[in-house]
Coordinates of C-alpha atoms and ligand atoms in Angstrom, one line a residue:
M1 CA 53.6 -8.8 -20.3
S2 CA 54.8 -12.3 -20.8
D3 CA 58.5 -12.6 -20.1
L4 CA 60.6 -12.3 -23.3
P5 CA 62.9 -15.3 -24.1
K6 CA 66.4 -14.4 -23.3
I7 CA 68.7 -14.3 -26.4
N8 CA 72.5 -14.7 -25.9
F9 CA 74.9 -14.1 -28.7
V10 CA 77.9 -16.4 -28.3
K11 CA 81.0 -17.2 -30.3
P12 CA 80.7 -20.2 -32.6
S13 CA 81.7 -23.3 -30.8
T14 CA 80.5 -26.9 -30.7
P15 CA 77.3 -27.2 -28.7
A16 CA 77.6 -30.1 -26.3
A17 CA 74.0 -31.0 -25.9
G18 CA 70.4 -30.0 -26.6
T19 CA 68.9 -28.8 -29.8
V20 CA 70.9 -27.3 -32.7
V21 CA 69.2 -25.1 -35.3
L22 CA 70.9 -24.8 -38.7
L23 CA 70.1 -22.8 -41.8
G24 CA 69.9 -24.7 -45.0
A25 CA 69.3 -24.2 -48.7
E26 CA 69.0 -26.6 -51.6
G27 CA 72.4 -27.8 -52.6
A28 CA 73.9 -26.2 -49.5
P29 CA 72.7 -28.1 -46.5
G30 CA 74.8 -26.1 -44.0
G31 CA 77.8 -23.8 -43.7
E32 CA 81.3 -24.4 -42.4
H33 CA 80.4 -24.7 -38.8
T34 CA 77.7 -27.3 -39.6
K35 CA 80.3 -29.3 -41.5
S36 CA 82.8 -29.1 -38.7
L37 CA 80.1 -30.3 -36.3
G38 CA 80.0 -33.4 -38.6
L39 CA 76.3 -32.7 -39.3
G40 CA 76.6 -32.0 -43.0
E41 CA 76.1 -35.7 -44.0
V42 CA 73.4 -36.3 -41.5
V43 CA 71.4 -33.3 -42.8
K44 CA 71.9 -34.4 -46.4
R45 CA 70.7 -37.9 -45.8
A46 CA 67.7 -36.9 -43.6
A47 CA 66.6 -34.3 -46.2
G48 CA 66.8 -36.8 -48.9
A49 CA 64.8 -39.4 -47.0
A50 CA 62.2 -36.9 -46.1
R51 CA 62.1 -35.3 -49.5
Y52 CA 62.9 -32.0 -47.8
K53 CA 63.5 -29.2 -50.2
Y54 CA 64.7 -26.3 -47.9
K55 CA 61.6 -24.2 -48.9
S56 CA 61.7 -20.7 -47.5
M57 CA 60.7 -20.7 -43.8
S58 CA 60.1 -24.5 -43.8
S59 CA 61.8 -26.8 -41.3
L60 CA 63.1 -30.3 -41.0
D61 CA 63.2 -32.0 -37.6
I62 CA 66.0 -34.6 -37.3
L63 CA 66.7 -36.9 -34.4
A64 CA 70.4 -36.4 -33.5
P65 CA 72.7 -39.2 -34.5
S66 CA 73.9 -41.6 -31.8
G67 CA 77.4 -40.9 -30.6
T68 CA 76.6 -37.2 -29.9
R69 CA 75.0 -35.8 -26.8
L70 CA 72.7 -33.6 -29.0
D71 CA 68.9 -34.3 -28.8
R72 CA 67.8 -33.0 -32.2
V73 CA 69.0 -31.0 -35.2
L74 CA 66.5 -28.6 -36.7
V75 CA 67.1 -27.3 -40.2
V76 CA 65.3 -24.1 -41.2
G77 CA 65.1 -23.4 -45.0
L78 CA 66.2 -20.2 -46.7
G79 CA 64.5 -21.2 -50.0
K80 CA 66.3 -20.1 -53.2
L81 CA 69.3 -18.2 -52.1
A82 CA 68.9 -15.8 -55.0
D83 CA 65.5 -14.8 -53.7
F84 CA 66.5 -14.4 -50.1
T85 CA 66.3 -10.7 -49.0
E86 CA 67.4 -8.7 -45.9
Q87 CA 63.7 -8.5 -44.9
D88 CA 63.7 -12.3 -44.6
W89 CA 65.9 -12.5 -41.5
I90 CA 63.2 -11.5 -39.0
R91 CA 60.8 -14.0 -40.6
L92 CA 63.5 -16.7 -40.4
G93 CA 64.0 -16.1 -36.7
G94 CA 60.2 -16.4 -36.3
A95 CA 60.1 -19.7 -38.3
A96 CA 62.9 -21.1 -36.1
M97 CA 61.2 -20.2 -32.9
G98 CA 58.0 -21.7 -34.2
V99 CA 59.5 -25.2 -34.1
L100 CA 61.2 -25.0 -30.6
H101 CA 59.8 -26.3 -27.4
K102 CA 59.7 -25.2 -23.8
G103 CA 62.6 -26.4 -21.7
E104 CA 64.9 -27.1 -24.7
A105 CA 68.5 -26.0 -24.5
V106 CA 68.8 -24.4 -27.9
T107 CA 71.8 -23.3 -29.9
V108 CA 71.3 -21.6 -33.3
I109 CA 74.2 -21.8 -35.6
L110 CA 73.7 -18.6 -37.4
E111 CA 75.7 -18.9 -40.7
R112 CA 74.6 -18.9 -44.3
P113 CA 74.8 -22.2 -46.0
D114 CA 76.6 -20.6 -49.0
G115 CA 79.3 -19.1 -46.7
E116 CA 78.3 -15.5 -47.4
P117 CA 78.7 -13.3 -44.4
I118 CA 75.7 -12.2 -42.3
S119 CA 75.7 -8.7 -40.9
A120 CA 75.3 -8.1 -37.2
A121 CA 72.1 -6.1 -38.0
S122 CA 70.6 -9.1 -39.7
A123 CA 71.5 -11.3 -36.8
A124 CA 69.7 -8.9 -34.5
E125 CA 66.7 -9.0 -36.8
F126 CA 66.7 -12.8 -36.6
A127 CA 66.7 -12.5 -32.8
L128 CA 63.8 -10.0 -33.0
G129 CA 61.8 -12.4 -35.1
M130 CA 62.4 -15.2 -32.5
V131 CA 61.1 -13.0 -29.7
L132 CA 58.1 -11.7 -31.5
R133 CA 57.1 -15.2 -32.5
A134 CA 57.3 -16.5 -28.9
Y135 CA 54.6 -14.0 -27.8
A136 CA 51.2 -15.4 -26.7
F137 CA 48.5 -13.6 -24.7
H138 CA 47.3 -16.2 -22.1
R139 CA 46.7 -13.9 -19.2
Y140 CA 43.2 -15.3 -18.6
K141 CA 43.8 -19.0 -19.2
K142 CA 44.7 -21.6 -16.6
K143 CA 48.5 -21.9 -16.3
D144 CA 48.6 -25.7 -16.8
K145 CA 46.3 -25.8 -19.8
D146 CA 47.6 -27.0 -23.1
N147 CA 47.5 -23.8 -25.2
G148 CA 49.2 -25.3 -28.2
E149 CA 52.5 -24.7 -29.9
D150 CA 52.9 -21.0 -29.2
D151 CA 52.7 -21.2 -25.4
K152 CA 55.7 -23.5 -25.1
K153 CA 58.8 -21.7 -26.1
P154 CA 62.3 -21.9 -24.6
A155 CA 63.2 -19.3 -22.0
T156 CA 66.7 -18.9 -23.4
V157 CA 68.3 -19.3 -26.8
S158 CA 72.0 -19.1 -27.6
I159 CA 72.8 -17.8 -31.1
A160 CA 76.3 -18.8 -32.2
F161 CA 77.4 -16.0 -34.5
A162 CA 80.8 -14.9 -35.7
A163 CA 80.4 -11.1 -34.9
H164 CA 78.7 -12.0 -31.6
K165 CA 79.8 -8.9 -29.7
E166 CA 78.5 -6.5 -32.4
A167 CA 75.2 -8.5 -32.6
A168 CA 74.8 -8.4 -28.9
A169 CA 75.2 -4.7 -28.8
L170 CA 72.6 -4.2 -31.5
W171 CA 70.3 -6.7 -29.8
D172 CA 70.3 -4.5 -26.7
K173 CA 68.4 -2.0 -28.8
Q174 CA 66.3 -4.4 -30.8
E175 CA 65.1 -6.1 -27.6
I176 CA 63.5 -2.7 -26.7
V177 CA 61.7 -2.7 -30.1
A178 CA 60.3 -6.2 -29.1
E179 CA 59.2 -4.7 -25.8
G180 CA 57.3 -1.9 -27.6
V181 CA 55.6 -4.2 -30.1
L182 CA 54.6 -6.7 -27.4
L183 CA 53.3 -3.8 -25.2
A184 CA 51.0 -2.8 -28.1
R185 CA 49.9 -6.4 -28.7
D186 CA 49.1 -6.8 -24.9
L187 CA 47.0 -3.6 -24.9
I188 CA 45.0 -4.6 -27.9
N189 CA 44.4 -8.1 -26.7
E190 CA 43.2 -6.9 -23.3
P191 CA 39.3 -7.0 -23.1
A192 CA 37.5 -3.7 -22.6
N193 CA 36.2 -4.6 -19.1
M194 CA 39.8 -4.8 -18.0
L195 CA 41.1 -1.9 -20.0
G196 CA 38.8 1.1 -19.9
P197 CA 40.0 4.7 -20.6
V198 CA 41.3 5.1 -17.0
E199 CA 43.3 1.8 -17.0
F200 CA 44.7 2.5 -20.4
A201 CA 45.8 6.0 -19.2
E202 CA 47.5 4.3 -16.2
R203 CA 49.4 1.9 -18.5
I204 CA 50.7 5.0 -20.4
E205 CA 51.7 6.8 -17.3
A206 CA 53.8 3.8 -16.4
L207 CA 56.1 4.7 -19.3
A208 CA 57.4 7.6 -17.1
K209 CA 59.9 5.0 -15.7
F210 CA 61.6 4.9 -19.1
G211 CA 61.9 8.7 -19.3
V212 CA 58.7 9.5 -21.3
D213 CA 57.0 12.6 -20.0
V214 CA 53.3 11.8 -19.7
E215 CA 50.4 14.2 -19.2
I216 CA 46.8 13.0 -18.7
F217 CA 43.7 15.1 -19.3
G218 CA 40.5 14.1 -17.6
E219 CA 36.9 15.0 -18.5
K220 CA 37.0 18.5 -16.8
D221 CA 40.3 19.3 -18.6
L222 CA 38.8 18.2 -21.9
Q223 CA 35.7 20.3 -21.4
K224 CA 37.9 23.3 -20.6
L225 CA 39.9 22.7 -23.8
G226 CA 36.7 22.5 -25.8
M227 CA 37.2 18.9 -27.2
R228 CA 33.5 18.6 -27.8
A229 CA 33.8 16.2 -30.7
L230 CA 35.7 13.7 -28.6
L231 CA 33.5 14.3 -25.6
G232 CA 30.4 13.7 -27.7
V233 CA 31.6 10.1 -28.4
A234 CA 32.5 9.5 -24.7
Q235 CA 29.1 10.8 -23.3
G236 CA 27.3 7.5 -23.8
S237 CA 29.8 5.6 -21.5
I238 CA 29.8 5.6 -17.8
R239 CA 33.5 5.4 -18.0
P240 CA 35.0 8.9 -18.4
P241 CA 37.4 9.7 -21.3
R242 CA 41.1 10.4 -21.1
V243 CA 43.6 12.1 -23.4
A244 CA 47.2 11.2 -22.9
V245 CA 50.1 13.4 -24.2
L246 CA 53.5 11.7 -24.4
R247 CA 56.7 13.6 -24.9
W248 CA 60.2 12.3 -25.6
N249 CA 62.8 15.0 -26.1
G250 CA 65.9 13.2 -27.2
A251 CA 67.2 15.6 -29.8
G252 CA 69.0 17.7 -27.2
D253 CA 67.7 20.9 -28.6
D254 CA 64.3 22.6 -28.9
S255 CA 63.6 21.8 -32.6
A256 CA 60.0 21.2 -33.6
P257 CA 58.8 17.7 -32.7
V258 CA 57.4 15.0 -34.9
A259 CA 53.9 14.0 -33.8
F260 CA 52.0 10.7 -33.6
V261 CA 48.2 10.7 -33.0
G262 CA 46.3 7.6 -32.1
K263 CA 42.6 6.5 -32.0
G264 CA 42.0 4.9 -28.6
V265 CA 38.4 3.6 -28.6
V266 CA 38.6 0.9 -25.9
F267 CA 35.3 -0.5 -27.2
D268 CA 33.2 0.5 -30.2
S269 CA 29.6 -0.7 -30.0
G270 CA 28.8 1.8 -32.7
G271 CA 26.7 3.8 -30.2
I272 CA 23.1 4.5 -31.2
S273 CA 24.0 3.5 -34.8
I274 CA 24.7 0.1 -33.2
K275 CA 26.9 -2.5 -34.8
P276 CA 25.6 -6.0 -35.7
A277 CA 26.3 -8.6 -33.0
A278 CA 28.6 -10.8 -35.1
N279 CA 32.2 -10.1 -34.3
M280 CA 31.4 -7.1 -32.2
E281 CA 33.9 -8.5 -29.7
D282 CA 36.7 -7.5 -32.0
M283 CA 35.9 -3.9 -31.2
K284 CA 37.9 -4.2 -28.0
G285 CA 40.8 -3.7 -30.4
D286 CA 39.6 -0.3 -31.7
M287 CA 42.4 1.3 -29.8
G288 CA 45.1 -0.2 -32.0
G289 CA 46.3 3.3 -33.1
A290 CA 46.7 4.4 -29.5
A291 CA 48.4 1.2 -28.6
A292 CA 50.9 1.7 -31.5
V293 CA 51.7 5.2 -30.3
T294 CA 52.2 3.9 -26.8
G295 CA 54.5 1.1 -28.0
L296 CA 56.5 3.6 -30.1
F297 CA 57.2 5.8 -27.2
R298 CA 58.4 2.8 -25.2
V299 CA 60.9 2.2 -28.0
L300 CA 62.0 5.8 -28.6
A301 CA 62.7 6.3 -24.9
G302 CA 64.2 2.9 -24.4
R303 CA 66.7 3.3 -27.1
A304 CA 67.3 7.0 -26.4
A305 CA 66.3 8.1 -29.9
K306 CA 67.9 11.4 -30.9
V307 CA 64.5 13.0 -31.8
N308 CA 61.9 15.3 -30.3
A309 CA 58.6 13.5 -30.5
V310 CA 55.1 14.0 -29.1
G311 CA 52.3 11.5 -29.0
I312 CA 48.7 12.2 -28.3
V313 CA 46.0 9.5 -27.9
G314 CA 42.3 10.0 -27.3
I315 CA 40.9 7.2 -25.1
V316 CA 37.1 6.8 -25.1
E317 CA 34.4 4.2 -25.1
N318 CA 31.6 4.4 -27.7
M319 CA 28.5 3.0 -26.0
V320 CA 24.7 2.9 -26.2
D321 CA 23.0 4.9 -23.4
G322 CA 20.2 7.3 -22.5
N323 CA 22.8 10.0 -22.6
A324 CA 24.5 8.7 -25.8
Q325 CA 25.1 11.0 -28.8
R326 CA 22.3 10.8 -31.4
P327 CA 22.4 10.8 -35.2
G328 CA 21.6 14.3 -36.3
D329 CA 23.4 15.9 -33.3
I330 CA 25.7 18.8 -34.2
V331 CA 28.9 19.2 -32.2
K332 CA 31.4 22.1 -32.3
A333 CA 34.9 20.7 -32.4
M334 CA 37.9 22.3 -30.6
S335 CA 38.9 24.0 -34.0
G336 CA 35.5 25.7 -34.2
T337 CA 34.3 23.6 -37.1
T338 CA 30.8 22.3 -36.6
I339 CA 30.1 18.6 -37.3
E340 CA 26.8 16.9 -38.0
V341 CA 26.9 13.4 -36.6
I342 CA 25.1 11.3 -39.2
N343 CA 26.3 8.0 -37.9
T344 CA 27.5 7.5 -34.3
D345 CA 29.6 4.5 -35.5
A346 CA 31.9 6.9 -37.4
E347 CA 33.3 7.9 -34.0
G348 CA 37.1 7.6 -34.5
R349 CA 37.3 10.6 -36.8
L350 CA 35.4 12.7 -34.2
V351 CA 38.1 11.8 -31.6
L352 CA 40.9 12.4 -34.0
A353 CA 39.5 15.8 -35.1
D354 CA 40.1 17.3 -31.7
L355 CA 43.5 15.6 -31.2
L356 CA 44.8 16.8 -34.5
H357 CA 43.7 20.4 -33.8
Y358 CA 45.2 20.3 -30.3
V359 CA 48.6 18.9 -31.4
Q360 CA 49.0 21.6 -34.2
E361 CA 48.0 24.5 -31.9
E362 CA 50.1 23.3 -28.9
M363 CA 53.2 21.6 -30.4
K364 CA 53.7 23.1 -33.9
P365 CA 55.0 19.7 -35.1
K366 CA 57.1 19.5 -38.3
M367 CA 55.2 16.3 -39.2
I368 CA 52.1 14.4 -38.0
V369 CA 51.2 10.8 -38.5
D370 CA 47.9 9.6 -37.2
L371 CA 47.1 5.9 -36.8
A372 CA 43.5 4.6 -36.5
T373 CA 41.5 1.5 -36.9
L374 CA 39.2 3.8 -38.7
T375 CA 37.1 2.0 -41.3
G376 CA 35.8 -1.5 -42.3
A377 CA 36.1 -0.2 -45.8
I378 CA 39.9 -0.3 -45.8
I379 CA 39.7 -4.1 -45.1
V380 CA 37.4 -4.4 -48.2
A381 CA 40.0 -2.5 -50.2
L382 CA 43.3 -3.8 -49.0
G383 CA 42.6 -6.9 -46.8
H384 CA 44.9 -7.5 -43.9
L385 CA 48.3 -7.2 -45.7
H386 CA 48.6 -3.5 -46.3
A387 CA 47.4 -0.5 -44.2
G388 CA 45.9 2.4 -46.0
L389 CA 48.2 5.5 -46.4
F390 CA 46.6 8.8 -47.0
T391 CA 48.6 12.0 -47.4
P392 CA 48.9 14.9 -49.9
D393 CA 52.7 14.9 -49.2
D394 CA 54.7 12.8 -51.8
K395 CA 57.9 13.0 -49.7
L396 CA 56.2 11.7 -46.5
A397 CA 54.4 9.1 -48.6
A398 CA 57.7 7.8 -49.9
A399 CA 59.4 7.8 -46.5
L400 CA 56.5 5.9 -44.9
T401 CA 56.3 3.4 -47.8
A402 CA 60.0 2.7 -47.6
A403 CA 59.8 2.2 -43.8
G404 CA 56.9 -0.2 -44.5
E405 CA 58.9 -2.2 -47.0
K406 CA 61.9 -2.5 -44.7
T407 CA 59.9 -3.6 -41.7
G408 CA 57.3 -5.7 -43.5
E409 CA 54.6 -3.5 -42.0
K410 CA 53.4 -2.5 -45.5
L411 CA 51.4 0.5 -46.6
W412 CA 49.5 1.2 -49.8
R413 CA 48.8 4.8 -50.8
M414 CA 45.2 5.7 -51.4
P415 CA 43.9 8.9 -53.1
L416 CA 42.6 12.2 -51.6
G417 CA 41.0 15.1 -53.5
P418 CA 38.4 17.8 -53.6
D419 CA 35.8 15.7 -55.3
Y420 CA 35.9 13.2 -52.4
D421 CA 35.9 16.1 -50.0
K422 CA 32.5 17.4 -51.4
L423 CA 30.9 14.1 -50.2
I424 CA 31.2 15.2 -46.6
D425 CA 29.6 18.7 -47.0
S426 CA 26.6 18.9 -44.6
K427 CA 23.2 20.5 -45.0
F428 CA 23.2 21.7 -41.4
A429 CA 26.9 22.1 -40.3
D430 CA 30.4 22.7 -41.7
V431 CA 30.9 19.0 -42.3
K432 CA 29.2 15.7 -41.7
N433 CA 30.9 12.6 -40.3
V434 CA 30.1 10.2 -43.1
G435 CA 30.2 10.5 -46.8
G436 CA 28.0 7.5 -47.8
R437 CA 28.9 3.9 -48.7
D438 CA 31.3 4.5 -51.5
A439 CA 35.0 5.2 -50.9
G440 CA 34.4 5.0 -47.1
S441 CA 38.1 5.0 -46.2
I442 CA 38.8 8.0 -48.4
T443 CA 35.9 10.1 -47.1
A444 CA 37.1 9.3 -43.6
A445 CA 40.5 10.6 -44.4
Q446 CA 39.0 13.7 -46.1
F447 CA 37.2 14.3 -42.8
L448 CA 40.4 14.2 -40.9
K449 CA 42.0 16.6 -43.4
R450 CA 39.4 19.2 -42.6
F451 CA 41.2 19.5 -39.2
V452 CA 44.7 19.7 -40.7
K453 CA 46.0 23.2 -41.3
K454 CA 47.2 24.2 -44.8
N455 CA 51.0 23.5 -45.1
Q456 CA 51.0 21.1 -42.2
V457 CA 52.9 17.9 -43.2
W458 CA 50.5 15.1 -42.3
A459 CA 49.7 11.4 -43.1
H460 CA 46.9 9.2 -41.9
L461 CA 47.2 5.4 -41.6
D462 CA 44.1 3.3 -41.6
I463 CA 45.2 0.2 -39.7
A464 CA 41.8 -1.5 -39.2
G465 CA 42.9 -4.5 -41.2
T466 CA 46.5 -4.8 -40.0
A467 CA 46.3 -4.0 -36.2
M468 CA 44.1 -6.9 -35.3
G469 CA 42.6 -10.1 -36.7
S470 CA 45.9 -10.0 -38.6
P471 CA 47.1 -12.9 -40.6
Q472 CA 49.2 -15.5 -38.7
T473 CA 52.8 -15.0 -39.8
E474 CA 56.2 -16.3 -38.9
I475 CA 56.6 -13.4 -36.4
N476 CA 53.1 -13.2 -35.0
R477 CA 50.6 -15.9 -33.8
S478 CA 48.5 -13.5 -31.8
W479 CA 45.2 -11.8 -32.7
S480 CA 46.8 -8.4 -32.4
S481 CA 50.0 -7.6 -34.3
G482 CA 51.4 -4.5 -32.8
F483 CA 51.3 -3.0 -36.3
G484 CA 52.8 0.5 -36.5
V485 CA 55.5 0.3 -33.7
R486 CA 58.3 -1.1 -35.9
L487 CA 57.1 1.0 -38.9
L488 CA 57.2 4.3 -37.1
D489 CA 60.4 3.5 -35.2
R490 CA 62.0 2.9 -38.6
L491 CA 60.5 6.1 -40.0
V492 CA 62.0 8.1 -37.2
A493 CA 65.4 6.4 -37.3
D494 CA 65.7 6.8 -41.0
N495 CA 64.4 10.4 -41.4
Y496 CA 64.1 12.4 -38.2
E497 CA 67.0 11.4 -36.0
K498 CA 70.1 13.4 -35.6
K499 CA 73.1 11.4 -36.6
Ligands
BES501 N1 36.1 0.9 -35.5 C1 35.4 0.9 -36.7 C2 36.2 0.4 -38.0 C3 36.6 -1.0 -37.9 C4 35.8 -2.0 -38.5 C5 37.8 -1.4 -37.4 C6 36.2 -3.3 -38.5 C7 38.2 -2.7 -37.4 C8 37.4 -3.7 -38.0 C9 34.9 2.3 -37.0 O1 34.7 3.1 -35.9 C10 33.6 2.2 -37.7 O2 32.7 1.7 -37.2 N2 33.6 2.6 -39.0 C11 32.4 2.5 -39.8 C12 32.2 3.8 -40.5 C13 30.9 4.0 -41.2 C14 29.8 4.2 -40.1 C15 30.9 5.2 -42.1 C16 32.5 1.3 -40.7 O3 33.7 1.0 -41.1 O4 31.5 0.7 -41.0
MN502 MN1 32.7 2.9 -35.2
ZN503 ZN1 35.7 2.6 -34.2

């Protein structure tokens, strides 16, 4: 992974040199410290001359006045202070990082222009936004190449902040959240020739050094377990499948775990029901669910979360081959349910079917969330700004939606129901793996539900639109977003951790 910029929280004092970042809003071009730096008037005049209006997340670049040893003064806008929310701090940090250069000595004066206090938690969120924005995946580019704005970020940033000790302590934990998100982004950006099932499993095994207990199942193990739905997908690839089970027991007791299940298709060609050539390269990211689960366990272990959690990811490659699964094939899943494979491109649900069954049998979890880049149809329905949330459980839906609002990794609840379920009844088997063109994301979720036991608390997140090809935001300029890591970390922290 690219090295994270180092963030130091320091006590407010006058920066002697380099670049100063200030927060401004209309009518309030800077707080007390800005004024004591003698910069209030400078900012006011420059903003007037440039017609700068302090719009939310915008910035104004000012050459430092002569007579100081500063190089430049950057103002980042908060917009209308009445509209500014807690969720904006992370974006503001990202916006600030976006206008910084490599090699700059940077001091952020973190104070509100209206003098209202900023909590240490908000300060740590600001820092998280800075670090997430600085990420770029340039592993396969020449080092000296000009890769644009986002490859040229400062290696260290000082944040001058009143409660700097408190903020630094919180940042120690938030920095691990950044590590988890960026681990997920790295895994998703990695091309499939470099990251096959074996390599992915190795990357997961490396989490052992943080205290995650990792168990890897190979092909023989999976045959013995009877994961024939998953194996059917993998059989067209010369690269054998892996299933990784991750455990973090931080509750200090033997209470039932929360479980996270991830789709890890390292490349989805569609199989015999092959995909069109256009944009097929994006299918290297069809393991976004598994990457999010991996990143989440990095975080849970790194911040010693007081929770018992289990993760399970199915890592396969869906390829075209003489031995590939055919449309019309019937496979018997680990649960005993027979599946007619109508379309080999609806492979993610086949993988998840066996993982869901296994995790319920073996771990008796109190709650399961699965994450998968499952359907193109969810992008048609929700675009790239919300992931699809499917669950029969109103309480879990509310908890997940709230975590989404707090982290900005937003969810939108979609329906389930028996009339949708009928669409996947099969003529030849217990169930078929597609339900026709209509309501494609819902019938996919209904398929998963056939492998969830009655009374098992469960939610499915379709992250096809949010995990990759995601919109370029203040906190992400990469193709992959790492969607799900912050969402689930928040879900756990707010609902499942011992106080
Ligand atoms: N991995 C794809 C879904 C996908 C599409 C993810 C675009 C990200 C971007 C999934 O395996 C798939 O191919 N789904 C099919 C289902 C269909 C055959 C019922 C789809 O969405 O077309
Ligand atoms: Mn597919
Ligand atoms: Zn897929």
